[in-house]
Coordinates of C-alpha atoms in Angstrom, one line a residue:
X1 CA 11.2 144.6 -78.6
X2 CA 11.0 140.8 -77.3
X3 CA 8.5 138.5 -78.6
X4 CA 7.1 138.7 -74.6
X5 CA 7.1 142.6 -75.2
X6 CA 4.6 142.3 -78.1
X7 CA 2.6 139.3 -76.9
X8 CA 1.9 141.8 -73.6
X9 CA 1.1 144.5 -76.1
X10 CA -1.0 142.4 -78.6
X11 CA -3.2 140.8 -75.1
X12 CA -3.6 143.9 -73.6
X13 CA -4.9 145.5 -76.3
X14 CA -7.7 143.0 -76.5
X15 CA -11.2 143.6 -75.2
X16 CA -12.7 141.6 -72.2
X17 CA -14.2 139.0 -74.4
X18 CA -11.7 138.2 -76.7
X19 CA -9.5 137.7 -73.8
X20 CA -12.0 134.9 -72.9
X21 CA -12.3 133.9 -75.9
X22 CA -9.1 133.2 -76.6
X23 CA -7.9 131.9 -73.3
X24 CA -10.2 130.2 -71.3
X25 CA -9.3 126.3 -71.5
X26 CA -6.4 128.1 -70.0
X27 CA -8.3 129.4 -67.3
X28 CA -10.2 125.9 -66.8
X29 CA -7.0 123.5 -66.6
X30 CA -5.5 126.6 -64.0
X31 CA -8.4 126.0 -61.8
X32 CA -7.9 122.1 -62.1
X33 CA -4.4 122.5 -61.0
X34 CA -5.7 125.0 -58.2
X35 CA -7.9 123.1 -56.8
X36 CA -5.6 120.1 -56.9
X37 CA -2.8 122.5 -54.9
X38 CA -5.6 122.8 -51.9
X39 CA -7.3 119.2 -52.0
X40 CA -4.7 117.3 -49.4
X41 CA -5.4 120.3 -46.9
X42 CA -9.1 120.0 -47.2
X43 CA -9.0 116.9 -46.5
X44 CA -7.1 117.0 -43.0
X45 CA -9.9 117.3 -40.9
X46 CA -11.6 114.6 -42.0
X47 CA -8.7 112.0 -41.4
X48 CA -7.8 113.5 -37.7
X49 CA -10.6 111.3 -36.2
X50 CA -9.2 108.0 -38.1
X51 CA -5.8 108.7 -37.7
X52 CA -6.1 109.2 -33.8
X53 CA -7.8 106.0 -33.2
X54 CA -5.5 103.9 -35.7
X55 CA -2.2 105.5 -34.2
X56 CA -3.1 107.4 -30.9
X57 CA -1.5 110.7 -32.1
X58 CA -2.9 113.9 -31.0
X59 CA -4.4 116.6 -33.2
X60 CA -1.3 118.8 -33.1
X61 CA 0.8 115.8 -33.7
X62 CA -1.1 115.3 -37.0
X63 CA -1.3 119.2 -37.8
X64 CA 2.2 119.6 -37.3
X65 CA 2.7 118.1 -41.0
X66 CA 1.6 121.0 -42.6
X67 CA 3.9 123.0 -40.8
X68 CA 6.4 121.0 -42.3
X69 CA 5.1 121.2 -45.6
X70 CA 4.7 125.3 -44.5
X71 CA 8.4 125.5 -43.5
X72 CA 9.7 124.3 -46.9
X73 CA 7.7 126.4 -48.7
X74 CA 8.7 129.5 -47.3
X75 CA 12.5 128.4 -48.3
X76 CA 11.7 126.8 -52.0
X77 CA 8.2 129.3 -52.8
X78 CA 10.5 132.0 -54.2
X79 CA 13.0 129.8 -56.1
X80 CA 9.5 128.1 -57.6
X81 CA 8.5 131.5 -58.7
X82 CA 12.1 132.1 -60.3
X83 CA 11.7 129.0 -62.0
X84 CA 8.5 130.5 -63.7
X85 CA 9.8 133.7 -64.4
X86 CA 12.4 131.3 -66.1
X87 CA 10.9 128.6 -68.1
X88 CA 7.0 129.5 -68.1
X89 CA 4.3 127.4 -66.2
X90 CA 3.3 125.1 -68.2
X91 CA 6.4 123.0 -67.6
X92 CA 6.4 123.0 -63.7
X93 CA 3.1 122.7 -63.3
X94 CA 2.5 119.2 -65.4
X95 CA 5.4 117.6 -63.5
X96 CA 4.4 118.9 -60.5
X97 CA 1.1 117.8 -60.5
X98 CA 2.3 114.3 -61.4
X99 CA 4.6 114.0 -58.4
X100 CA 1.6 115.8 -55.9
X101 CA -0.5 113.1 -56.6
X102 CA 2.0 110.0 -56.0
X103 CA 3.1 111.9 -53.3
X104 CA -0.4 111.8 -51.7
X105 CA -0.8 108.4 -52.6
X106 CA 1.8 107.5 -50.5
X107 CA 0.1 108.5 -47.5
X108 CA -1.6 105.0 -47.5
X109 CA 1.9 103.4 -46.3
X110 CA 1.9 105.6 -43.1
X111 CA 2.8 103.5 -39.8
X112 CA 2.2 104.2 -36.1
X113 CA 5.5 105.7 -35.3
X114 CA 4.9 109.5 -36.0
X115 CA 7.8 110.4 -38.0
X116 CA 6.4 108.2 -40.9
X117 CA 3.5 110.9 -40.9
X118 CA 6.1 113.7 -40.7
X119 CA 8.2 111.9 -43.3
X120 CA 5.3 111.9 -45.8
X121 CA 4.2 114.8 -45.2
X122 CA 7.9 116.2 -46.1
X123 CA 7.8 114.4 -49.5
X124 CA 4.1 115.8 -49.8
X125 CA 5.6 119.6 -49.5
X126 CA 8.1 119.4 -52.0
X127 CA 5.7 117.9 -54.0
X128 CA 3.3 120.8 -53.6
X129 CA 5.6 122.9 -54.7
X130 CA 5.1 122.5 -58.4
X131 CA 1.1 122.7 -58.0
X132 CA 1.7 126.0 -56.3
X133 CA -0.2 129.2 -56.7
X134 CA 2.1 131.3 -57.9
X135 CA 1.9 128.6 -61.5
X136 CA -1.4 129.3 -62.2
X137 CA -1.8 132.9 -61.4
X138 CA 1.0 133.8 -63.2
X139 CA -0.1 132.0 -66.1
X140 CA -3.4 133.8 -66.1
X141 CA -1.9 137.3 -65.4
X142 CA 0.6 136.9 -68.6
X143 CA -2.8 136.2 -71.2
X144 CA -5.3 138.8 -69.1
X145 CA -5.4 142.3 -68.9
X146 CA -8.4 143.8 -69.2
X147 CA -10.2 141.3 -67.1
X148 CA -7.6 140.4 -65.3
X149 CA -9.7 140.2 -61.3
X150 CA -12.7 138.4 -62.8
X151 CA -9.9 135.8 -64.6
X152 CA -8.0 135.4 -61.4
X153 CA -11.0 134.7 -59.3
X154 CA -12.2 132.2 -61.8
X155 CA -8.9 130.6 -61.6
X156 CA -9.1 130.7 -57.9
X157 CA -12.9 129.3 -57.8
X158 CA -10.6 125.7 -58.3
X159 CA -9.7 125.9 -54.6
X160 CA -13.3 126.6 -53.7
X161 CA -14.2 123.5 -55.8
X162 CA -11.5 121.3 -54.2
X163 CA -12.6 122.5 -50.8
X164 CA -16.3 121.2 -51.4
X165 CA -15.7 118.9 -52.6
X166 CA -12.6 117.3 -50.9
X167 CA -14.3 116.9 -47.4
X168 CA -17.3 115.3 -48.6
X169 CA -15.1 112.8 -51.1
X170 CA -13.1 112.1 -48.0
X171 CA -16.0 111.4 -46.1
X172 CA -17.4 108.6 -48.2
X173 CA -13.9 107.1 -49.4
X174 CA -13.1 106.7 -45.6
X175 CA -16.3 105.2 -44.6
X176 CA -16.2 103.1 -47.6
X177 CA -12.6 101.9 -48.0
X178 CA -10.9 103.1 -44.8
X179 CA -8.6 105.9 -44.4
X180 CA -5.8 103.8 -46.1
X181 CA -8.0 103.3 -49.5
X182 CA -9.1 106.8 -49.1
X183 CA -5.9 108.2 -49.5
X184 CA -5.5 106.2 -52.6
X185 CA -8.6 106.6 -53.9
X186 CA -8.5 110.8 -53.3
X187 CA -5.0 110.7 -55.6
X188 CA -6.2 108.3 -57.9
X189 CA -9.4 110.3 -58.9
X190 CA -7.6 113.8 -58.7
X191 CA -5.3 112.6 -61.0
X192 CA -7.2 111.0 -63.2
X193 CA -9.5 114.8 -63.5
X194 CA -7.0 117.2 -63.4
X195 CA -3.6 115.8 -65.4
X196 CA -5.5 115.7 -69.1
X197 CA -6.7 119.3 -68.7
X198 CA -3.2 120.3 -68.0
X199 CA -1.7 118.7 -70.9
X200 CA -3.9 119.4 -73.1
X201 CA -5.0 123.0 -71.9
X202 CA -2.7 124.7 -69.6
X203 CA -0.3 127.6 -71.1
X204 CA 1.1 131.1 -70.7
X205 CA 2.1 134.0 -72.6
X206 CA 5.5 132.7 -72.1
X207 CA 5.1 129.3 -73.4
X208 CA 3.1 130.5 -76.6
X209 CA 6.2 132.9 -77.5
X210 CA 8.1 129.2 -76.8
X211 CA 6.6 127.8 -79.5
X212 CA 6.3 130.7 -81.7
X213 CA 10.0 131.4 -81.8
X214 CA 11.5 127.8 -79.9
X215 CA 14.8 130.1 -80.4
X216 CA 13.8 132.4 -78.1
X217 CA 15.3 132.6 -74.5
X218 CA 14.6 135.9 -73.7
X219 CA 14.4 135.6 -69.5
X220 CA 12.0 137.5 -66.7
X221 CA 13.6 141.3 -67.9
X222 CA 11.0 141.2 -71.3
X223 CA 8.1 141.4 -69.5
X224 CA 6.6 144.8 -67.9
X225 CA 7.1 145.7 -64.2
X226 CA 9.4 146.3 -61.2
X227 CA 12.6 144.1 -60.8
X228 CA 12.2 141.5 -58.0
X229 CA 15.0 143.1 -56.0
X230 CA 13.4 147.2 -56.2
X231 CA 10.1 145.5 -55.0
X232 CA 10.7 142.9 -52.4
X233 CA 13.0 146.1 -50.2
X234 CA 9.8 148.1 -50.8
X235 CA 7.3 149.2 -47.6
X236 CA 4.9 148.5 -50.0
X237 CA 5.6 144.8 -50.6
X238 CA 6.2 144.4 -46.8
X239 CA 2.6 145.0 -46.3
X240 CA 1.1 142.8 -48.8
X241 CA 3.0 140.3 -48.0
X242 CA 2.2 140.6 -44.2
X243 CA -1.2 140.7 -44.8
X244 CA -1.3 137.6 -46.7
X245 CA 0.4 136.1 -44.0
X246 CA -2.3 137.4 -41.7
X247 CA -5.3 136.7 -43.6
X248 CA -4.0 133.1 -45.0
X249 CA -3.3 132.1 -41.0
X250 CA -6.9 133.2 -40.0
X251 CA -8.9 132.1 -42.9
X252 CA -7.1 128.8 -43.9
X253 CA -6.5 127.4 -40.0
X254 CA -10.1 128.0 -39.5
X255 CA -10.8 126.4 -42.8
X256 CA -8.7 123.4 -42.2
X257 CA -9.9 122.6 -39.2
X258 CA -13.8 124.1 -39.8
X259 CA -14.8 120.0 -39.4
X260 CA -13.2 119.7 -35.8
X261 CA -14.9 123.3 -35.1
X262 CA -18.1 122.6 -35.7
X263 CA -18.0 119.1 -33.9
X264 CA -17.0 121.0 -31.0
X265 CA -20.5 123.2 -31.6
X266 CA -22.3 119.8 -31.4
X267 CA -22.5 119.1 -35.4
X268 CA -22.2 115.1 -35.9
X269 CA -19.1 114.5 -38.5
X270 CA -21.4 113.9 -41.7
X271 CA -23.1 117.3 -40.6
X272 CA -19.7 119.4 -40.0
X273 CA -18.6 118.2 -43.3
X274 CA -21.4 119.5 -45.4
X275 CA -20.6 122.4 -43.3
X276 CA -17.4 122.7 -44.6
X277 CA -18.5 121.6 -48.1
X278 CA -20.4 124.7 -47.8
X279 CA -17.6 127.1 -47.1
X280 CA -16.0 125.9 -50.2
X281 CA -19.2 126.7 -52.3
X282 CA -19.5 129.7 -50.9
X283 CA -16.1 130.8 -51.3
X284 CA -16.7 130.2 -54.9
X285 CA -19.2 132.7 -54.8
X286 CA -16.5 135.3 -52.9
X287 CA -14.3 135.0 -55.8
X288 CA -16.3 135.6 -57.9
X289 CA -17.9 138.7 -56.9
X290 CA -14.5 139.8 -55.2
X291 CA -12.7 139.8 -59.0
X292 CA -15.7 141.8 -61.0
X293 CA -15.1 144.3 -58.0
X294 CA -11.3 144.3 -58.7
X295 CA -11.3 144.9 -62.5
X296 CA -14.1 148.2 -61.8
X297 CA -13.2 149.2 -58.5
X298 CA -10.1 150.2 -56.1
X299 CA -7.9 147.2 -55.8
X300 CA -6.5 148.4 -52.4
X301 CA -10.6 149.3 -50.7
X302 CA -11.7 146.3 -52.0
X303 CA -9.4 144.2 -50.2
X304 CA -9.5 145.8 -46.9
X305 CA -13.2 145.3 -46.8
X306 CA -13.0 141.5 -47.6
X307 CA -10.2 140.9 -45.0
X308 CA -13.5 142.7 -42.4
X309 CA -15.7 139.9 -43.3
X310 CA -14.7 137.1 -41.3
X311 CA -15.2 139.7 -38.1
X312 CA -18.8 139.4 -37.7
X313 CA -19.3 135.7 -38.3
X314 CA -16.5 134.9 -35.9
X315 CA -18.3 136.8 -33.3
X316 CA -21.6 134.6 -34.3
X317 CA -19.4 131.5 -33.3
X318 CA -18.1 133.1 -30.6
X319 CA -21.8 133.3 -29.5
X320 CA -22.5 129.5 -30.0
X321 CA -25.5 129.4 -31.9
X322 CA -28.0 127.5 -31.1
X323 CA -29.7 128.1 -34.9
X324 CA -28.9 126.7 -37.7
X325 CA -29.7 129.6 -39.9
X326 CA -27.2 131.8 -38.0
X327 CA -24.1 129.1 -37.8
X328 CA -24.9 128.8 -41.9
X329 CA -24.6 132.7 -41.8
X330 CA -21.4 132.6 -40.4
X331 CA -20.1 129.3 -42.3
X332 CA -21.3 132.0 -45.5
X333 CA -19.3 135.2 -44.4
X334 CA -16.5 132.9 -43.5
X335 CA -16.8 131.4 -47.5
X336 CA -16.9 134.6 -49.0
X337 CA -14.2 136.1 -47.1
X338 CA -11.8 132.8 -48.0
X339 CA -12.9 133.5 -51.3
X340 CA -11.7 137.0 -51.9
X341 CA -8.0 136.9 -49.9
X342 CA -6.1 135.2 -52.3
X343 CA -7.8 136.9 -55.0
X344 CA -6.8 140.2 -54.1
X345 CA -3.4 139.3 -53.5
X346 CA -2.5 138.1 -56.3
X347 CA -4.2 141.2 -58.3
X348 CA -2.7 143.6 -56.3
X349 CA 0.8 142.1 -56.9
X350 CA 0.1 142.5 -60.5
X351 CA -0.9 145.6 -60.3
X352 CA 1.6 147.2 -57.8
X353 CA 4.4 145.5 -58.9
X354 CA 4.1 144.7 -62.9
X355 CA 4.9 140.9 -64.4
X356 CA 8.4 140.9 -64.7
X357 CA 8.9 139.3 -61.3
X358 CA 5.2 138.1 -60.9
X359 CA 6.2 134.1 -59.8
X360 CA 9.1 136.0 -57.8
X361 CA 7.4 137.9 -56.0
X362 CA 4.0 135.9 -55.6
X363 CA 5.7 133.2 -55.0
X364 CA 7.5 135.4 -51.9
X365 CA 4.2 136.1 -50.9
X366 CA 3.3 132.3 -51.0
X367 CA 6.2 131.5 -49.3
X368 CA 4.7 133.8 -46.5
X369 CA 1.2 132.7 -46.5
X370 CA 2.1 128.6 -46.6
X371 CA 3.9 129.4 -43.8
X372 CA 0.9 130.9 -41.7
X373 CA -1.3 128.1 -42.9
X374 CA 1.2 125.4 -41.4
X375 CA 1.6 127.6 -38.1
X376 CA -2.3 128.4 -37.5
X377 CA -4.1 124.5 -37.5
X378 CA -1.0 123.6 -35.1
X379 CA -1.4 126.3 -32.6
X380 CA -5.5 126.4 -33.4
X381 CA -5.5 122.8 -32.1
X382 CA -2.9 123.1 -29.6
X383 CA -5.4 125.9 -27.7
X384 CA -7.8 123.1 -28.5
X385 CA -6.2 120.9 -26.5
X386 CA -5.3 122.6 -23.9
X387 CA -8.5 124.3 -23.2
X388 CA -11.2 122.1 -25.2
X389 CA -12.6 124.8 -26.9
X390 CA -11.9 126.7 -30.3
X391 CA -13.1 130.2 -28.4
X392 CA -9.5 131.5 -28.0
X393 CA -8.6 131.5 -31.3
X394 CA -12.0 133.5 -32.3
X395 CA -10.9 136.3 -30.1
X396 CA -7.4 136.1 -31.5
X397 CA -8.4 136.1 -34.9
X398 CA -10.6 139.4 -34.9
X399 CA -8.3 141.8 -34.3
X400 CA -5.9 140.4 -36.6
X401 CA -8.6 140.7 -39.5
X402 CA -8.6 144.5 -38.6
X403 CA -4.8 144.6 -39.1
X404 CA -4.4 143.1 -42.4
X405 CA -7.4 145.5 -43.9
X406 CA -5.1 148.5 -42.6
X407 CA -2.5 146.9 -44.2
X408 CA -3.8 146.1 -47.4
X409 CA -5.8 149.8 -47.2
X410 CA -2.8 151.8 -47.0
X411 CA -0.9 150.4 -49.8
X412 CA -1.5 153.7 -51.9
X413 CA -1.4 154.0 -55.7
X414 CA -0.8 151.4 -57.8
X415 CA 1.1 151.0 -61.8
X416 CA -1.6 152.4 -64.1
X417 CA -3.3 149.7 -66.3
X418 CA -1.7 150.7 -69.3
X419 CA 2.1 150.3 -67.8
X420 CA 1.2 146.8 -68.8
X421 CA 1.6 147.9 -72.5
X422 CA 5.2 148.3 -72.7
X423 CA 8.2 148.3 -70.7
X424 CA 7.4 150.9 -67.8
X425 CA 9.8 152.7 -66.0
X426 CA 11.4 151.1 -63.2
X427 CA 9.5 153.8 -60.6
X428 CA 9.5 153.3 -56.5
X429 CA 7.3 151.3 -54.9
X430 CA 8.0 152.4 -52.0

């Protein structure tokens, strides 16, 4: 039996509490990390306005970078989450977060022809890749078992904390220094918060059997779980997959651009960024709630019924409120919906598909949904500028919430708990 093998064992036979106990300044520099991974794209909406004026470029001009950023991620995502599989998180993740931040820095230099914006926001996207999810849920997942749902939405609560906070940080730093010293200043204090946690905190199963037994180069085939190849040719992965894709296009394009939106309902831009400070506080709140569901209740029901939430508040936008207690009401459903998604996907990868091809597959998956977050801001503000309103997209976006709860409600039956124990047979997932 590996040394992997029995660290799986040994954790897994641990109750909730020790888990925590034992691992979570784990959990804590994870979430750093996270919510570096997200802070760039929260901060988008708040540098359309300056960026226009300085340069004259339109908003789908200045989206279209993080389809760029999208389309590389679908290529490199998967090799990321081989890498992890590989050599463990902790390495990937420290360099990576060191280049994401100089990379972002660099957006300070950007010049009016609009290929310097495309340029940087190449270098930006292979810089992302090493501060990607699929690093610090696969960390996580390798040291929890027990409460795996509650540990992966704590993890994920970093995006909600870098999507509060982001906007408003933006805000300031722009009206303060300018959009150029913004930039700066965003990189300089993310860095300067999240790259001690990581060095002195973040690890993984994997890189504590490193330095256990430095000998030991056992590769992805120790831990527990489907190969990568039996589970990305599977129906079942299809789905999942495909409704991440759905859910990340509908939640994160509204998200991104949730500044823009509610200017367009008549918010001034200090009001529509509390707004969207908001949704990131609330979406803390969705984690949360969505992982003690996960670890007590049906991974596949839970899901569906988080990917219905966003329904009813977009039809309360679709309305144009007039109140501000019902646009808060929907900016909260919208939160707690963002919350849950990638919460769920990542615990039902887990559990459908084991940890022996976790970053793989994840990182698939991530591949996927950075590629519907690049696509949705460009073609939500391309219907913007063609018909000066966000109502389009609201219409669009219902049914497609619908679909991705089928999807994620039919997945069917997924590896029992204690598969994680040992080294499971390699069954259909099909």
């Amino acid at each position: 039996m590996s040394s992997h093998q029995r660290t799986s064992m040994t954790d897994a036979t641990k109750s909730s509490g020790e888990e925590w106990r034992r691992s979570w300044p784990v959990v804590l520099a994870a979430a750093a990390g996270m919510a570096l991974s997200t802070a760039n794209v929260y901060s988008t909406g708040i540098f359309m306005g300056p960026l226009q004026d300085a340069f004259g470029w339109s908003r789908t001009q200045i989206s279209a970078g993080l389809l760029i950023g999208s389309a590389i991620a679908v290529v490199c995502s998967p090799l990321i989450g081989l890498a992890v599989d590989r050599f463990g998180p902790r390495r990937i993740g420290i360099a990576g977060a060191i280049a994401f931040c100089a990379a972002w820095a660099l957006f300070s230099t950007a010049q009016p022809s609009i290929w310097t914006w495309w340029g940087l926001s190449t270098l930006l996207a292979m810089a992302s890749l090493g501060v990607s999810p699929t690093i610090w849920t696969a960390a996580i997942s390798s040291l929890f078992f027990k409460s795996r749902g509650l540990a992966l939405a704590v993890l994920l609560c970093g995006i909600g904390v870098g999507s509060a906070v982001t906007p408003v940080l933006s805000s300031a730093l722009v009206s303060s220094l300018g959009w150029r010293g913004a930039y700066l200043g965003l990189a300089g204090i993310w860095a300067v918060v999240v790259l001690p946690l990581l060095f002195l905190l973040f690890t993984s199963a994997k890189d504590r059997d490193r330095v256990a037994s430095p000998g030991d180069s056992t590769g992805p085939a120790a831990l527990p779980g489907l190969d990568a190849r039996s589970a990305l040719r599977s129906s079942r992965f299809v789905k999942l997959a495909l409704s991440g894709f759905i859910l990340a296009g509908v939640g994160g394009g509204i998200a991104i651009n949730m500044v823009p939106i509610m200017m367009s309902l008549g918010e001034t831009r200090a009001s529509a960024a509390g707004l969207a400070g908001l949704l990131g506080l609330t979406s803390m709140v969705g984690r949360l709630s969505v992982g003690f569901l996960l670890d007590r209740f049906n991974g596949n029901i839970v899901a569906a019924v988080v990917a219905l939430i966003p329904v009813p508040a977009l039809l309360i936008l679709l309305s144009v409120p007039d109140s501000p207690v019902v646009l808060v009401t929907a900016i909260l459903a919208l939160g707690l919906a963002l919350g849950g998604e990638l919460d769920c996907l990542a615990y039902l990868t887990s559990r459908h598909f084991g940890l022996r091809s976790f970053g793989t597959l994840f990182g698939t998956i991530g591949g996927a949904m950075a590629l519907s977050v690049g696509m949705a801001p460009v073609l939500i503000n391309y219907v913007f500028d063609r018909n000066g309103s966000y109502e389009l997209v609201f219409w669009i976006a219902i049914p497609l919430c619908l679909a991705a709860s089928a999807l994620v409600g039919t997945l069917g039956k997924f590896r029992p708990l204690d598969a994680d124990l040992a080294d499971a047979p390699r069954e259909s997932a099909a």
